[in-house]
Coordinates of C-alpha atoms in Angstrom, one line a residue:
M30 CA 126.7 175.7 72.1
S31 CA 123.0 175.6 72.9
Q32 CA 121.8 174.8 76.4
P33 CA 121.7 171.1 77.4
P34 CA 118.3 169.4 77.2
I35 CA 116.1 169.3 80.3
R36 CA 116.8 165.8 81.6
L37 CA 115.0 164.0 84.5
A38 CA 116.6 160.7 85.3
L39 CA 115.7 157.8 87.6
F40 CA 118.8 156.7 89.5
G41 CA 120.8 158.6 87.0
L42 CA 120.2 155.9 84.4
V43 CA 116.7 156.0 82.9
N44 CA 116.0 159.4 81.2
T45 CA 113.0 161.5 80.3
Y46 CA 113.2 164.9 78.8
L47 CA 111.0 168.1 78.9
V48 CA 111.0 170.2 75.7
P49 CA 109.7 173.7 76.0
E50 CA 107.3 174.9 73.3
E51 CA 105.2 178.0 73.0
D52 CA 102.1 176.4 74.3
G53 CA 103.7 174.4 77.1
L54 CA 105.9 171.3 77.4
T55 CA 106.5 168.2 75.4
L56 CA 107.5 165.2 77.5
I57 CA 109.7 162.7 75.7
D58 CA 109.3 159.3 77.4
T59 CA 107.7 158.9 80.8
G60 CA 110.2 156.6 82.5
M61 CA 108.8 154.4 85.2
P62 CA 106.2 155.5 87.8
P63 CA 108.7 156.6 90.5
L64 CA 109.9 159.3 88.1
V65 CA 106.5 160.9 87.5
P66 CA 106.3 163.1 90.6
R67 CA 109.6 164.7 89.6
I68 CA 108.2 165.4 86.1
V69 CA 105.1 167.0 87.7
K70 CA 107.3 169.1 90.0
T71 CA 109.6 170.2 87.3
A72 CA 106.8 171.2 85.0
A73 CA 105.3 173.3 87.9
R74 CA 108.7 174.9 88.5
L75 CA 108.9 175.9 84.8
G76 CA 105.3 177.3 85.0
K77 CA 104.1 175.2 82.1
L78 CA 101.8 172.2 81.5
V79 CA 102.8 169.1 79.7
R80 CA 100.8 169.3 76.4
R81 CA 102.2 166.3 74.6
V82 CA 103.8 163.0 75.5
L83 CA 106.0 161.5 72.9
L84 CA 107.3 157.9 73.4
T85 CA 110.5 156.9 71.6
H86 CA 109.3 153.3 72.0
G87 CA 107.1 151.2 74.2
H88 CA 109.5 149.4 76.6
T89 CA 108.5 149.6 80.2
D90 CA 111.5 151.7 81.3
H91 CA 110.4 154.4 78.7
A92 CA 106.6 154.1 78.9
G93 CA 105.8 152.5 82.3
G94 CA 104.8 155.8 83.9
L95 CA 102.4 156.7 81.1
D96 CA 99.2 156.1 83.1
A97 CA 100.5 158.3 86.0
V98 CA 101.5 161.0 83.5
R99 CA 98.0 160.9 81.9
N100 CA 96.5 161.2 85.4
A101 CA 98.6 164.2 86.1
F102 CA 98.1 165.9 82.7
S103 CA 94.8 164.7 81.6
H104 CA 94.7 166.8 78.4
A105 CA 98.1 165.9 77.2
E106 CA 98.1 164.2 73.8
V107 CA 100.0 160.9 73.8
M108 CA 101.9 159.9 70.6
M109 CA 104.0 156.9 69.6
H110 CA 104.6 154.6 66.6
G111 CA 102.0 151.9 66.1
A112 CA 104.5 149.1 65.8
D113 CA 105.2 149.4 69.6
L114 CA 101.6 149.4 70.8
H115 CA 101.9 145.8 72.0
H116 CA 104.7 146.8 74.5
L117 CA 102.2 148.9 76.4
E118 CA 99.9 145.9 76.8
E119 CA 102.8 143.7 77.8
G120 CA 103.9 146.3 80.4
G121 CA 100.5 146.6 81.9
V122 CA 100.0 150.2 80.7
A123 CA 96.3 151.1 80.1
T124 CA 96.7 154.4 78.3
R125 CA 96.7 154.2 74.5
P126 CA 98.1 156.9 72.1
D127 CA 95.9 159.6 70.7
H128 CA 98.1 159.8 67.6
L129 CA 100.4 157.3 65.8
L130 CA 103.6 158.8 64.7
R131 CA 105.0 158.7 61.2
G132 CA 108.5 159.3 60.0
G133 CA 109.1 162.8 58.7
E134 CA 106.2 164.5 60.5
R135 CA 106.7 167.4 62.8
I136 CA 105.3 167.6 66.3
G137 CA 105.9 171.2 67.5
S138 CA 109.6 171.8 67.0
L139 CA 110.5 168.1 66.7
R140 CA 110.9 166.1 63.6
V141 CA 110.1 162.4 63.8
I142 CA 112.9 160.1 62.6
P143 CA 112.3 156.3 62.3
A144 CA 115.0 154.4 64.3
P145 CA 113.9 150.8 64.4
G146 CA 116.0 147.9 65.7
H147 CA 115.9 148.2 69.4
S148 CA 112.2 147.9 68.9
A149 CA 110.2 147.7 65.7
G150 CA 108.6 151.1 66.3
Q151 CA 111.4 153.1 67.9
V152 CA 111.6 156.7 66.7
A153 CA 114.0 159.5 67.5
F154 CA 113.2 163.2 67.6
L155 CA 115.3 166.1 66.3
D156 CA 114.7 169.6 67.6
G157 CA 115.6 172.0 64.8
R158 CA 116.0 174.9 67.1
D159 CA 118.9 173.7 69.1
G160 CA 120.0 170.6 67.3
T161 CA 119.1 168.2 70.2
L162 CA 118.6 164.6 69.0
Y163 CA 116.4 162.6 71.4
A164 CA 117.6 159.2 70.4
G165 CA 115.7 156.8 72.6
D166 CA 117.7 153.5 72.8
S167 CA 119.6 154.0 69.6
F168 CA 122.6 155.2 71.6
T169 CA 123.7 155.1 75.3
T170 CA 126.3 157.2 77.0
L171 CA 126.9 155.0 80.0
G172 CA 130.6 155.2 80.4
K173 CA 131.1 156.1 76.7
T174 CA 129.0 156.8 73.7
R175 CA 127.8 153.5 72.2
A176 CA 125.3 152.2 69.7
V177 CA 122.8 150.1 71.7
S178 CA 123.8 147.1 69.5
E179 CA 127.4 147.2 70.9
F180 CA 127.7 144.9 73.9
Q181 CA 128.6 146.5 77.2
L182 CA 128.7 145.2 80.8
G183 CA 126.8 146.9 83.5
F184 CA 123.4 148.5 83.2
G185 CA 124.0 149.0 79.5
T186 CA 123.6 145.2 79.1
L187 CA 119.9 145.5 79.6
P188 CA 119.1 147.7 76.5
W189 CA 121.5 145.5 74.5
L190 CA 119.6 142.4 75.6
A191 CA 116.2 144.0 74.9
S192 CA 117.1 145.0 71.4
E193 CA 114.9 143.1 69.0
D194 CA 117.1 143.4 65.9
R195 CA 120.6 144.5 66.6
A196 CA 121.7 144.6 62.9
Q197 CA 118.8 147.0 62.2
A198 CA 119.6 148.9 65.3
T199 CA 123.1 149.5 64.0
R200 CA 121.7 150.7 60.6
S201 CA 119.4 153.1 62.4
A202 CA 122.3 154.4 64.6
A203 CA 124.3 155.0 61.4
L204 CA 121.5 157.1 59.9
L205 CA 121.2 159.1 63.1
A206 CA 125.0 159.7 63.2
D207 CA 124.9 161.2 59.7
L208 CA 122.1 163.7 60.5
P209 CA 123.3 167.3 59.9
G210 CA 123.0 169.9 62.6
V211 CA 123.1 167.6 65.7
R212 CA 124.5 169.6 68.6
W213 CA 123.3 167.4 71.5
L214 CA 122.7 163.7 71.9
A215 CA 120.0 163.0 74.4
P216 CA 120.0 159.2 75.0
G217 CA 117.5 157.1 76.9
H218 CA 120.3 156.0 79.2
G219 CA 123.3 158.1 80.2
T220 CA 124.0 161.8 80.3
P221 CA 123.4 164.1 77.3
Q222 CA 126.5 164.5 75.1
A223 CA 127.5 167.8 73.5
G224 CA 129.0 167.9 70.0
P225 CA 128.2 164.2 69.6
T226 CA 128.6 163.4 65.9
P227 CA 132.2 162.1 65.9
L228 CA 131.5 159.9 69.0
M229 CA 128.3 158.6 67.4
R230 CA 130.1 157.7 64.2
E231 CA 132.9 156.0 66.1
A232 CA 130.2 154.0 68.0
V233 CA 128.6 152.9 64.8
L234 CA 131.9 151.7 63.4
R235 CA 132.5 149.6 66.5
A236 CA 129.0 148.1 66.3
Q237 CA 129.5 147.3 62.6
Q238 CA 132.5 145.2 63.5
D239 CA 130.1 142.9 65.4
W240 CA 132.8 141.5 67.7
P241 CA 131.9 138.3 69.5
V242 CA 131.1 138.6 73.2
P243 CA 134.0 137.1 75.2
P244 CA 133.2 133.8 77.1
W245 CA 133.6 135.4 80.6
Q246 CA 131.2 138.1 79.6
L247 CA 128.7 135.5 78.2
A248 CA 128.7 133.8 81.6
F249 CA 127.7 137.1 83.2
I250 CA 124.8 137.7 80.8
R251 CA 123.4 134.2 80.4
P252 CA 121.0 134.6 83.5
L253 CA 119.8 137.9 82.0
Q254 CA 119.2 136.2 78.6
R255 CA 117.1 133.5 80.3
A256 CA 115.1 136.1 82.1
M257 CA 114.5 138.1 78.9
A258 CA 113.5 134.9 77.1
A259 CA 110.9 134.1 79.8
R260 CA 109.1 137.4 79.3
P261 CA 105.6 137.2 77.9
R262 CA 105.7 137.8 74.1
R263 CA 103.0 138.7 71.6
D264 CA 102.0 135.9 69.3

């Protein structure tokens, strides 16, 4: 089995990843601003500069530290899918991408794979060298491996609530679960999972069942639903 991905996590819950390349590092997601000093320190320990910043999607927990990262690595090229640009504005992020990602293109060693549903422009990245799938919020591994469209209590409720199209998210998770050569699942939330394909497929099957949320759980999430509904939205 290849080495696990280089993960930096805020409170053990919100992940960013550093991917070594010949010319430096690729940062996948920035997390929120408090995580950025650790990104800078880890890059310095590795003796490499961050050359590229790839966003799986534009939600604040994945892109909120973008301005601070750009300040720390002024020459880094920022890339994301154009369908998620409005999330940067909604999150108060001033930095805009230098390049808009397209499905199928390669950025260094990473292949861009469309994974919409959680957000319209979410993408995943597959490293062909070691089989690491950087899945954004298509899957979580908080407690167990789940598709983001499968309801769960705890912190995992937040990405479930934030998903824009859960049916599409399930279809994207199914496509990712069928990718050949995946040796590591690197989710946006939770610890990386080795040999993940069977667990990913089981998670997709559960999500496809679309079980109703029990009433006692609905009572727990209703305040969160109201808070999410009150967020500013693009017209």
